[in-house]
Coordinates of C-alpha atoms in Angstrom, one line a residue:
Chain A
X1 CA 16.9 14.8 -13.4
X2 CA 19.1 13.7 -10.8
X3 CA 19.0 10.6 -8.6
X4 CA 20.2 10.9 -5.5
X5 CA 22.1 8.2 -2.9
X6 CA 25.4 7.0 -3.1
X7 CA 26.7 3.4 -2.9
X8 CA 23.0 2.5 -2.6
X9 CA 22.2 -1.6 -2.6
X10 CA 21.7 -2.9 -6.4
X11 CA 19.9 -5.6 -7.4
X12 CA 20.3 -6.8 -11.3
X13 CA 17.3 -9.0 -12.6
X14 CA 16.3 -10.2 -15.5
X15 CA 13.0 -9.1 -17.3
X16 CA 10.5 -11.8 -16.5
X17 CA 11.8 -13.0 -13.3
X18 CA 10.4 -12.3 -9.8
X19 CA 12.5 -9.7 -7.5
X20 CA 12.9 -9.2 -4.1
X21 CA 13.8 -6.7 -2.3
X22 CA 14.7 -6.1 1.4
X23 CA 14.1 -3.5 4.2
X24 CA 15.7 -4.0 7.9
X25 CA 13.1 -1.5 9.7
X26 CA 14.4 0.7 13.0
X27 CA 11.7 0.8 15.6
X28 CA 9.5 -1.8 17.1
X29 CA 7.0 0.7 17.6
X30 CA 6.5 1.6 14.0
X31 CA 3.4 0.5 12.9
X32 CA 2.6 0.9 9.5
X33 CA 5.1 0.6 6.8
X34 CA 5.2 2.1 2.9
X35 CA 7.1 0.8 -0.1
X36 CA 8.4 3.9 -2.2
X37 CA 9.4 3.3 -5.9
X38 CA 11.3 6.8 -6.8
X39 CA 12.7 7.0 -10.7
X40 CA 15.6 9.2 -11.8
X41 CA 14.1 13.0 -11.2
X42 CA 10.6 12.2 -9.3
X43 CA 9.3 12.2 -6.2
X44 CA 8.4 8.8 -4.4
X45 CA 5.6 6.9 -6.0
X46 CA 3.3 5.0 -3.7
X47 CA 3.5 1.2 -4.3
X48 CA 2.1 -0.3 -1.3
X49 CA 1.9 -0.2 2.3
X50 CA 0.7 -2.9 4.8
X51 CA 0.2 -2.4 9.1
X52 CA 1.5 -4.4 11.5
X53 CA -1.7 -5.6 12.0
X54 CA -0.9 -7.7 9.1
X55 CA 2.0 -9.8 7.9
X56 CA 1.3 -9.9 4.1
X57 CA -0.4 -8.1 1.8
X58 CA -0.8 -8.1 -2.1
X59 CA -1.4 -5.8 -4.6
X60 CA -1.0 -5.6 -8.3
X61 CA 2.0 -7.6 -9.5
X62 CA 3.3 -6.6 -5.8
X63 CA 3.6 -8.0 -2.5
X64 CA 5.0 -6.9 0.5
X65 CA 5.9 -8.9 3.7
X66 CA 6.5 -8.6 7.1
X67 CA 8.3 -10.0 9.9
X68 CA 7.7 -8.0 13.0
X69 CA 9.3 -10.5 15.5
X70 CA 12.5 -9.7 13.5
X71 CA 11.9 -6.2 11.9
X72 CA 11.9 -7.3 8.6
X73 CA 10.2 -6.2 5.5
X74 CA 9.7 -7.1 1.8
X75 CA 8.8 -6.1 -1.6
X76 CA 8.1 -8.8 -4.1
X77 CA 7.6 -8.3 -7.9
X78 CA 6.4 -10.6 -9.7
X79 CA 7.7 -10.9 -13.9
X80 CA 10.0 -7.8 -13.6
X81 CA 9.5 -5.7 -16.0
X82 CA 11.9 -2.7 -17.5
X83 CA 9.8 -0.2 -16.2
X84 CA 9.8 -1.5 -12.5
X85 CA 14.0 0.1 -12.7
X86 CA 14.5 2.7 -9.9
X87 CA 15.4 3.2 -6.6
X88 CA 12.9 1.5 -4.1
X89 CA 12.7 2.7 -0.2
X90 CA 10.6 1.3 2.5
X91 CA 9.7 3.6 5.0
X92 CA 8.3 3.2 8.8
X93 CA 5.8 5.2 10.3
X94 CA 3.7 5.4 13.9
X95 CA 1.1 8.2 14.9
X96 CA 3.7 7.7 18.2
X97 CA 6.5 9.7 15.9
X98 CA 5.5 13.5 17.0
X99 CA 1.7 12.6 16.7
X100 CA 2.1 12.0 12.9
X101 CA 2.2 9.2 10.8
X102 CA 3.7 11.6 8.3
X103 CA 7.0 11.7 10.3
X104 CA 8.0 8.4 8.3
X105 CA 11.3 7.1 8.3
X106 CA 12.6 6.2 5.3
X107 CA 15.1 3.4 4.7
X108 CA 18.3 4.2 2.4
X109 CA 16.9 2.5 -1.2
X110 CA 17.6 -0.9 -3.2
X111 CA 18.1 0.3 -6.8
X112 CA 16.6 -2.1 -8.7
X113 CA 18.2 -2.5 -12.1
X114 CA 16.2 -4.9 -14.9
X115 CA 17.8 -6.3 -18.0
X116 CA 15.9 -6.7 -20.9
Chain B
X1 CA 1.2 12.1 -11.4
X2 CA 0.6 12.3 -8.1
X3 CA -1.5 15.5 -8.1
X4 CA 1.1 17.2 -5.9
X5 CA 2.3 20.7 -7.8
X6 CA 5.9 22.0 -6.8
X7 CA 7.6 25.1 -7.5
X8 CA 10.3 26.1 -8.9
X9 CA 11.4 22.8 -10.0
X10 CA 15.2 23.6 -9.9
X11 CA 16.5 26.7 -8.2
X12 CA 20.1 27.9 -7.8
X13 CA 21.1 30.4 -5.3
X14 CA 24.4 31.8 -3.8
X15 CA 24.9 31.1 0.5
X16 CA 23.7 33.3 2.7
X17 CA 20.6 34.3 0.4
X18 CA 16.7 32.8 1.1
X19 CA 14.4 30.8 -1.1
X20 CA 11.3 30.2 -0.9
X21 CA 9.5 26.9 -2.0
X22 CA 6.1 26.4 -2.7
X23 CA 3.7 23.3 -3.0
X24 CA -0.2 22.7 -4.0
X25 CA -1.2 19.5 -2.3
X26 CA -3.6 16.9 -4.0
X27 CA -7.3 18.6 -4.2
X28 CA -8.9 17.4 -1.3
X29 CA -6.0 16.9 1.2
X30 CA -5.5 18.7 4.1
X31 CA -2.6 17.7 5.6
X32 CA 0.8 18.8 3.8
X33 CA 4.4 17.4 4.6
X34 CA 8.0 18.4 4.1
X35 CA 11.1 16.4 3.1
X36 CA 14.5 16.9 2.5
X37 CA 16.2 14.5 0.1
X38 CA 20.3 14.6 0.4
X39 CA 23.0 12.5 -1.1
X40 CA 24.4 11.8 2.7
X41 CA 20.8 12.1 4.9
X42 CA 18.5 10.5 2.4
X43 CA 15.0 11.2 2.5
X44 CA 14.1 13.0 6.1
X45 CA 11.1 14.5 7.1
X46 CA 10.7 18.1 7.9
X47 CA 7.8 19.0 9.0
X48 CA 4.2 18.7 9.0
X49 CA 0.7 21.1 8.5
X50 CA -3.1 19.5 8.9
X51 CA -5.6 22.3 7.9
X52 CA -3.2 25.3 8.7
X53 CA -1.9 23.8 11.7
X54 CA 1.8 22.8 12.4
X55 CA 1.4 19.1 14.0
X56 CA 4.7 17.3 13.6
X57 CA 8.2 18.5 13.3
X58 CA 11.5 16.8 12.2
X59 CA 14.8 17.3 11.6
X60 CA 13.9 20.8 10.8
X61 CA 17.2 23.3 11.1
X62 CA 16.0 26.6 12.5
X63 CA 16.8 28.4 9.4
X64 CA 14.3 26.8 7.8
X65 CA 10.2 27.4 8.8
X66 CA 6.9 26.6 6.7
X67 CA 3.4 27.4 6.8
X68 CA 0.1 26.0 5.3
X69 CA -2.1 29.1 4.1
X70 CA -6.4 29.2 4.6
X71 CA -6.5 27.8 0.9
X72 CA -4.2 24.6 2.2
X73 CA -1.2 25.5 0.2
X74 CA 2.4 25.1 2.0
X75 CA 5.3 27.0 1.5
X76 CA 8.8 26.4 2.9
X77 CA 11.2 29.1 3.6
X78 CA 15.0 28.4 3.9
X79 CA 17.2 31.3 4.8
X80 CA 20.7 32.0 5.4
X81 CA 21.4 29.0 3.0
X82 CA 24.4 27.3 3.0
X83 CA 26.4 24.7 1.0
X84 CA 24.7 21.7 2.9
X85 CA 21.3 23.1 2.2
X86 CA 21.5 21.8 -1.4
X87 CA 19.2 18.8 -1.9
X88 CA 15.9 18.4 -3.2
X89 CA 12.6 19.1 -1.3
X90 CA 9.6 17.3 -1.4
X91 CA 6.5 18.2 -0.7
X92 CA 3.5 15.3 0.4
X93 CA 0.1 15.3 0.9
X94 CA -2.6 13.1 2.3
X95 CA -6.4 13.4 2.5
X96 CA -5.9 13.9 6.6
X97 CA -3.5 12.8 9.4
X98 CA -3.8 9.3 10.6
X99 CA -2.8 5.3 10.6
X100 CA -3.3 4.4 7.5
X101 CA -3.4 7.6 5.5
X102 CA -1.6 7.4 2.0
X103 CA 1.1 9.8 1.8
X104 CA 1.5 11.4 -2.1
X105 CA 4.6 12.8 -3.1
X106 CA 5.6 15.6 -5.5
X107 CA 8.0 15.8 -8.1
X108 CA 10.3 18.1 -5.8
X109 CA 12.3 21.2 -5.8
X110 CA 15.8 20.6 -6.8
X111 CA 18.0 23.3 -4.5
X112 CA 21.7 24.3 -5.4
X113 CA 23.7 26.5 -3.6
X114 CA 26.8 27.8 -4.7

């Protein structure tokens, strides 16, 4: 398959270590935000997602962060592994965006790129 | 696998000519979502069907429509195609509309026009 994106943000780590990765959102009224994992020839995978009811949440291996005063969010992995390599979007959603949370805006990606 | 079927998988096609794209969402969900994945646009939503019903509509060009049948299946149509109109499509489904729903993707349709 094809990946898709050019001159995306890359981020080299090694296997082991701990990576973060960095989403400037758009709109102060989004209110719930997703973390997309997409490899080379798939479709987005679910990683996690958190509202902005909420400033951290954890799942497994990943965290995600967020900073609403200034529209920050973040995706923490913790010992990065060769299999976490792929492009990673956050995306920004509000039942105010045509009456659908679907309508989610989706940042450009972070390629995340681990060495063994 | 996210339980999201799309077909065809890769489809070539010369300008001017229509496709068609078709998607099976997860068992269970009702509401089905469209996005276009570009080199230049990135991922942009398209459109939106709950239960057979449009609800939300993107950056949608007017060549382009959809529709969610009785047995929650969504097709998108894309006619008079054009160069631009190559990307891949994704189709996403989750178990209703709503804060907090999560959205599944499928593997996409990879579109070429020449």
């Amino acid at each position: 398959g094809e990946s898709v994106g050019l001159h995306l943000p890359t981020l080299s780590v090694q296997e082991g270590d701990n990576s973060i990765i960095n989403c400037a959102y758009s709109n102060s009224a989004s209110d719930y935000f997703i973390w997309y994992k997409q490899e080379s020839g798939k479709g987005p995978q679910f990683i996690i997602d958190i509202r902005s009811n909420m400033d951290k949440r954890q799942g497994q291996r990943v965290t995600v962060l967020l900073n609403k005063t200034v529209k920050h969010l973040s995706l923490q992995i913790a010992a990065t592994q060769p299999g976490d390599s792929a492009v990673y979007f956050c995306a920004e959603g509000s039942m105010n965006y045509g009456g659908s949370q679907g309508n989610l805006i989706f940042g450009k990606g972070t390629k995340l790129s681990v060495k063994p | 696998d996210s339980g999201v079927t799309q077909t065809p998988k890769h489809l070539i096609t010369a300008t001017g000519q229509r496709v068609t794209l078709r998607c099976s969402p997860r068992s269970g969900d009702l509401s089905v979502y469209w996005y276009q994945q570009s080199l230049d646009q990135g991922l942009q939503f398209l459109i939106q069907y709950y239960n057979g019903e449009e609800r939300a509509k993107g950056n949608i060009l007017e060549r382009f429509s959809a529709q969610q049948f009785p047995d929650l299946h969504s097709e998108l149509n894309l006619s008079s195609l054009e160069l631009g109109d190559s990307a891949l499509y994704f189709c996403a489904s989750s178990v209703v509309e709503g804060a907090g729903n999560t959205i599944y993707f499928g593997e996409g349709s990879w579109l070429t026009v020449v």
